[in-house]
PDB file of C-alpha atoms in Angstrom:
ATOM      1  CA  MET A   1     111.909  21.988  86.935  1.00  0.00           C
ATOM      2  CA  ARG A   2     108.516  20.348  87.046  1.00  0.00           C
ATOM      3  CA  LEU A   3     105.295  22.168  87.907  1.00  0.00           C
ATOM      4  CA  THR A   4     103.042  20.690  90.535  1.00  0.00           C
ATOM      5  CA  THR A   5      99.633  19.270  89.691  1.00  0.00           C
ATOM      6  CA  ARG A   6      98.091  22.116  91.720  1.00  0.00           C
ATOM      7  CA  THR A   7      99.776  24.742  89.543  1.00  0.00           C
ATOM      8  CA  ASN A   8      98.727  22.942  86.374  1.00  0.00           C
ATOM      9  CA  LEU A   9      95.120  22.713  87.607  1.00  0.00           C
ATOM     10  CA  ALA A  10      95.166  26.379  88.622  1.00  0.00           C
ATOM     11  CA  LEU A  11      96.254  27.500  85.164  1.00  0.00           C
ATOM     12  CA  ARG A  12      93.753  25.264  83.386  1.00  0.00           C
ATOM     13  CA  THR A  13      90.930  26.406  85.699  1.00  0.00           C
ATOM     14  CA  LEU A  14      91.682  30.029  84.856  1.00  0.00           C
ATOM     15  CA  MET A  15      91.797  29.118  81.165  1.00  0.00           C
ATOM     16  CA  VAL A  16      88.297  27.585  81.381  1.00  0.00           C
ATOM     17  CA  CYS A  17      87.029  30.766  83.039  1.00  0.00           C
ATOM     18  CA  ALA A  18      88.741  32.969  80.439  1.00  0.00           C
ATOM     19  CA  VAL A  19      87.225  30.986  77.557  1.00  0.00           C
ATOM     20  CA  ASN A  20      83.791  31.359  79.221  1.00  0.00           C
ATOM     21  CA  PRO A  21      83.879  34.972  80.492  1.00  0.00           C
ATOM     22  CA  ASP A  22      80.114  35.527  80.555  1.00  0.00           C
ATOM     23  CA  ARG A  23      79.305  32.408  82.502  1.00  0.00           C
ATOM     24  CA  ILE A  24      79.478  31.221  86.093  1.00  0.00           C
ATOM     25  CA  VAL A  25      81.708  28.162  85.954  1.00  0.00           C
ATOM     26  CA  ARG A  26      81.310  25.207  88.302  1.00  0.00           C
ATOM     27  CA  LYS A  27      83.932  22.770  89.544  1.00  0.00           C
ATOM     28  CA  SER A  28      82.147  19.965  87.715  1.00  0.00           C
ATOM     29  CA  ASP A  29      82.432  21.945  84.438  1.00  0.00           C
ATOM     30  CA  VAL A  30      86.164  22.397  84.890  1.00  0.00           C
ATOM     31  CA  ALA A  31      86.750  18.830  86.081  1.00  0.00           C
ATOM     32  CA  LYS A  32      85.028  17.457  83.003  1.00  0.00           C
ATOM     33  CA  ALA A  33      86.733  19.869  80.582  1.00  0.00           C
ATOM     34  CA  ILE A  34      90.258  19.231  81.859  1.00  0.00           C
ATOM     35  CA  ASN A  35      89.857  15.654  83.112  1.00  0.00           C
ATOM     36  CA  ALA A  36      90.572  16.432  86.770  1.00  0.00           C
ATOM     37  CA  SER A  37      89.324  15.292  90.154  1.00  0.00           C
ATOM     38  CA  GLU A  38      86.666  17.583  91.647  1.00  0.00           C
ATOM     39  CA  ASN A  39      88.132  17.014  95.108  1.00  0.00           C
ATOM     40  CA  HIS A  40      91.606  18.149  94.075  1.00  0.00           C
ATOM     41  CA  LEU A  41      90.085  20.984  92.064  1.00  0.00           C
ATOM     42  CA  ALA A  42      88.159  22.208  95.131  1.00  0.00           C
ATOM     43  CA  GLN A  43      91.433  22.935  96.936  1.00  0.00           C
ATOM     44  CA  VAL A  44      92.837  24.733  93.904  1.00  0.00           C
ATOM     45  CA  VAL A  45      89.677  26.826  93.413  1.00  0.00           C
ATOM     46  CA  ASN A  46      89.773  27.777  97.089  1.00  0.00           C
ATOM     47  CA  GLN A  47      93.351  29.027  96.791  1.00  0.00           C
ATOM     48  CA  LEU A  48      92.607  30.828  93.508  1.00  0.00           C
ATOM     49  CA  GLY A  49      89.769  32.614  95.311  1.00  0.00           C
ATOM     50  CA  GLN A  50      91.951  33.536  98.282  1.00  0.00           C
ATOM     51  CA  GLU A  51      94.620  34.936  95.959  1.00  0.00           C
ATOM     52  CA  GLY A  52      92.050  37.020  94.026  1.00  0.00           C
ATOM     53  CA  PHE A  53      92.364  35.141  90.744  1.00  0.00           C
ATOM     54  CA  LEU A  54      88.744  33.936  91.063  1.00  0.00           C
ATOM     55  CA  THR A  55      85.559  35.379  92.488  1.00  0.00           C
ATOM     56  CA  THR A  56      83.611  32.557  94.087  1.00  0.00           C
ATOM     57  CA  LEU A  57      79.841  32.450  94.454  1.00  0.00           C
ATOM     58  CA  ARG A  58      78.270  30.174  97.048  1.00  0.00           C
ATOM     59  CA  GLY A  59      74.921  28.475  96.985  1.00  0.00           C
ATOM     60  CA  ARG A  60      72.853  26.337  94.699  1.00  0.00           C
ATOM     61  CA  ASN A  61      73.638  28.421  91.630  1.00  0.00           C
ATOM     62  CA  GLY A  62      77.186  29.073  92.781  1.00  0.00           C
ATOM     63  CA  GLY A  63      80.451  28.656  91.008  1.00  0.00           C
ATOM     64  CA  PHE A  64      83.221  31.036  90.090  1.00  0.00           C
ATOM     65  CA  THR A  65      84.387  33.578  87.541  1.00  0.00           C
ATOM     66  CA  LEU A  66      87.689  35.326  86.933  1.00  0.00           C
ATOM     67  CA  GLY A  67      88.461  37.680  89.806  1.00  0.00           C
ATOM     68  CA  MET A  68      90.145  40.158  87.464  1.00  0.00           C
ATOM     69  CA  PRO A  69      90.351  40.635  83.698  1.00  0.00           C
ATOM     70  CA  ALA A  70      92.281  37.886  81.888  1.00  0.00           C
ATOM     71  CA  GLU A  71      94.668  40.485  80.477  1.00  0.00           C
ATOM     72  CA  GLU A  72      95.756  41.299  84.064  1.00  0.00           C
ATOM     73  CA  ILE A  73      96.512  37.712  85.115  1.00  0.00           C
ATOM     74  CA  SER A  74     100.221  37.022  84.758  1.00  0.00           C
ATOM     75  CA  VAL A  75     101.214  33.376  84.380  1.00  0.00           C
ATOM     76  CA  GLY A  76     104.429  34.127  86.287  1.00  0.00           C
ATOM     77  CA  ARG A  77     102.504  35.592  89.220  1.00  0.00           C
ATOM     78  CA  LEU A  78     100.142  32.609  89.255  1.00  0.00           C
ATOM     79  CA  PHE A  79     103.024  30.134  89.203  1.00  0.00           C
ATOM     80  CA  ARG A  80     104.826  31.987  91.999  1.00  0.00           C
ATOM     81  CA  LYS A  81     101.717  31.822  94.197  1.00  0.00           C
ATOM     82  CA  PHE A  82     101.241  28.095  93.669  1.00  0.00           C
ATOM     83  CA  GLU A  83     104.863  26.975  93.554  1.00  0.00           C
ATOM     84  CA  ALA A  84     106.140  29.156  96.426  1.00  0.00           C
ATOM     85  CA  GLU A  85     104.930  26.675  99.035  1.00  0.00           C
ATOM     86  CA  LEU A  86     107.278  23.967  97.812  1.00  0.00           C
ATOM     87  CA  PRO A  87     111.041  24.320  98.075  1.00  0.00           C
ATOM     88  CA  PHE A  88     112.966  23.532  94.910  1.00  0.00           C
ATOM     89  CA  MET A  89     115.463  21.464  96.895  1.00  0.00           C
ATOM     90  CA  GLU A  90     115.462  20.176 100.450  1.00  0.00           C
ATOM     91  CA  CYS A  91     118.299  22.502 101.369  1.00  0.00           C
ATOM     92  CA  PHE A  92     116.099  25.502 100.483  1.00  0.00           C
ATOM     93  CA  THR A  93     114.063  25.000 103.654  1.00  0.00           C
ATOM     94  CA  ASP A  94     114.998  26.146 107.129  1.00  0.00           C
ATOM     95  CA  ASP A  95     113.924  22.924 108.833  1.00  0.00           C
ATOM     96  CA  LYS A  96     116.326  20.642 106.942  1.00  0.00           C
ATOM     97  CA  ILE A  97     119.837  20.380 108.283  1.00  0.00           C
ATOM     98  CA  CYS A  98     122.096  19.770 105.335  1.00  0.00           C
ATOM     99  CA  PRO A  99     125.703  18.967 106.203  1.00  0.00           C
ATOM    100  CA  LEU A 100     126.775  21.128 103.247  1.00  0.00           C
ATOM    101  CA  LYS A 101     124.782  24.202 104.305  1.00  0.00           C
ATOM    102  CA  GLY A 102     127.026  27.219 104.304  1.00  0.00           C
ATOM    103  CA  VAL A 103     129.652  25.744 101.993  1.00  0.00           C
ATOM    104  CA  CYS A 104     127.614  24.427  99.068  1.00  0.00           C
ATOM    105  CA  ARG A 105     127.447  26.855  96.169  1.00  0.00           C
ATOM    106  CA  VAL A 106     124.533  25.350  94.263  1.00  0.00           C
ATOM    107  CA  ALA A 107     121.782  27.355  95.991  1.00  0.00           C
ATOM    108  CA  THR A 108     122.666  30.758  94.504  1.00  0.00           C
ATOM    109  CA  PRO A 109     122.654  29.728  90.821  1.00  0.00           C
ATOM    110  CA  LEU A 110     119.505  27.661  91.377  1.00  0.00           C
ATOM    111  CA  HIS A 111     117.723  30.630  92.950  1.00  0.00           C
ATOM    112  CA  ARG A 112     118.758  32.745  89.938  1.00  0.00           C
ATOM    113  CA  ALA A 113     117.525  30.067  87.517  1.00  0.00           C
ATOM    114  CA  ILE A 114     114.170  29.775  89.272  1.00  0.00           C
ATOM    115  CA  GLU A 115     113.743  33.552  89.271  1.00  0.00           C
ATOM    116  CA  ALA A 116     114.637  33.669  85.548  1.00  0.00           C
ATOM    117  CA  PHE A 117     111.962  31.035  84.890  1.00  0.00           C
ATOM    118  CA  TYR A 118     109.305  33.119  86.657  1.00  0.00           C
ATOM    119  CA  ALA A 119     110.569  36.344  85.072  1.00  0.00           C
ATOM    120  CA  ALA A 120     110.134  34.795  81.610  1.00  0.00           C
ATOM    121  CA  LEU A 121     106.503  34.016  82.487  1.00  0.00           C
ATOM    122  CA  ASP A 122     105.693  37.371  84.143  1.00  0.00           C
ATOM    123  CA  PRO A 123     104.799  39.152  80.875  1.00  0.00           C
ATOM    124  CA  VAL A 124     102.671  36.225  79.654  1.00  0.00           C
ATOM    125  CA  MET A 125      99.046  37.052  80.375  1.00  0.00           C
ATOM    126  CA  LEU A 126      96.155  34.607  80.526  1.00  0.00           C
ATOM    127  CA  THR A 127      94.592  36.370  77.545  1.00  0.00           C
ATOM    128  CA  GLU A 128      97.524  35.349  75.335  1.00  0.00           C
ATOM    129  CA  LEU A 129      96.896  31.689  76.108  1.00  0.00           C
ATOM    130  CA  VAL A 130      93.214  31.674  75.207  1.00  0.00           C
ATOM    131  CA  GLU A 131      92.441  34.409  72.667  1.00  0.00           C
ATOM    132  CA  CYS A 132      91.857  33.317  69.071  1.00  0.00           C
ATOM    133  CA  ASN A 133      92.662  29.699  69.875  1.00  0.00           C
ATOM    134  CA  ALA A 134      89.852  27.789  68.177  1.00  0.00           C
ATOM    135  CA  GLU A 135      91.203  24.389  69.172  1.00  0.00           C
ATOM    136  CA  LEU A 136      91.286  25.399  72.843  1.00  0.00           C
ATOM    137  CA  ASP A 137      87.791  26.897  72.584  1.00  0.00           C
ATOM    138  CA  ALA A 138      86.516  23.620  71.153  1.00  0.00           C
ATOM    139  CA  ILE A 139      87.695  21.846  74.299  1.00  0.00           C
ATOM    140  CA  LEU A 140      87.006  24.439  77.008  1.00  0.00           C
ATOM    141  CA  ALA A 141      83.955  26.419  75.827  1.00  0.00           C
ATOM    142  CA  LEU A 142      80.994  25.316  77.928  1.00  0.00           C
ATOM    143  CA  ALA A 143      78.370  26.558  75.460  1.00  0.00           C
ATOM    144  CA  PRO A 144      78.493  26.000  71.675  1.00  0.00           C
ATOM    145  CA  SER A 145      77.278  29.559  71.024  1.00  0.00           C
ATOM    146  CA  ALA A 146      80.341  30.948  72.803  1.00  0.00           C
ATOM    147  CA  ARG A 147      82.579  29.073  70.357  1.00  0.00           C
ATOM    148  CA  MET A 148      80.848  30.508  67.293  1.00  0.00           C
ATOM    149  CA  VAL A 149      80.986  34.103  68.569  1.00  0.00           C
ATOM    150  CA  LYS A 150      84.681  33.830  69.440  1.00  0.00           C
ATOM    151  CA  THR A 151      85.576  32.192  66.123  1.00  0.00           C
ATOM    152  CA  ALA A 152      83.777  34.965  64.240  1.00  0.00           C
ATOM    153  CA  ALA A 153      85.523  37.662  66.297  1.00  0.00           C
ATOM    154  CA  CYS A 154      88.956  36.118  65.746  1.00  0.00           C
ATOM    155  CA  SER A 155      88.294  35.707  62.022  1.00  0.00           C
ATOM    156  CA  ALA A 156      87.288  39.360  61.761  1.00  0.00           C
ATOM    157  CA  GLU A 157      90.348  40.393  63.769  1.00  0.00           C
ATOM    158  CA  SER A 158      92.777  38.374  61.646  1.00  0.00           C
ATOM    159  CA  GLY A 159      91.112  39.688  58.477  1.00  0.00           C
ATOM    160  CA  ALA A 160      91.589  43.266  59.653  1.00  0.00           C
ATOM    161  CA  VAL A 161      95.252  42.573  60.389  1.00  0.00           C
ATOM    162  CA  ALA A 162      95.740  40.972  56.960  1.00  0.00           C
ATOM    163  CA  ARG A 163      94.207  44.021  55.219  1.00  0.00           C
ATOM    164  CA  ALA A 164      96.402  46.488  57.144  1.00  0.00           C
TER     165      ALA A 164
END
């Protein structure tokens, strides 16, 4: 299975927002951070807003922020929303007339496999992908001060765990 570019951009856009929680993020910020086209990103941001993953702000000082806390954003749910539009195989659509439809037995195990893939990602929250990940912060943090605060917080957290 291969994820679409839209799904990849959606996840990375949410990661940029999660790394910069106290900031209004702009498409140009995300495009630069993840090396993506602003035009393609605009479509993804629009869908993320419609699905409630982002809150969008219009106007000169507009941009977007996470539409819900990062710890509530399931990677499986995100992938389902973005991948649901595309059938896994041509025979999974109603408009294709496959000569094997009705006798082919590949659809059922493939549906189970796809559901197992999403089910494995359902418990993975956006927070898990970005918290205490200094290398990711170095790439996605839009302000240097945000990096230093996060690094200090993660160091303190790991020190507390080590002492316990």
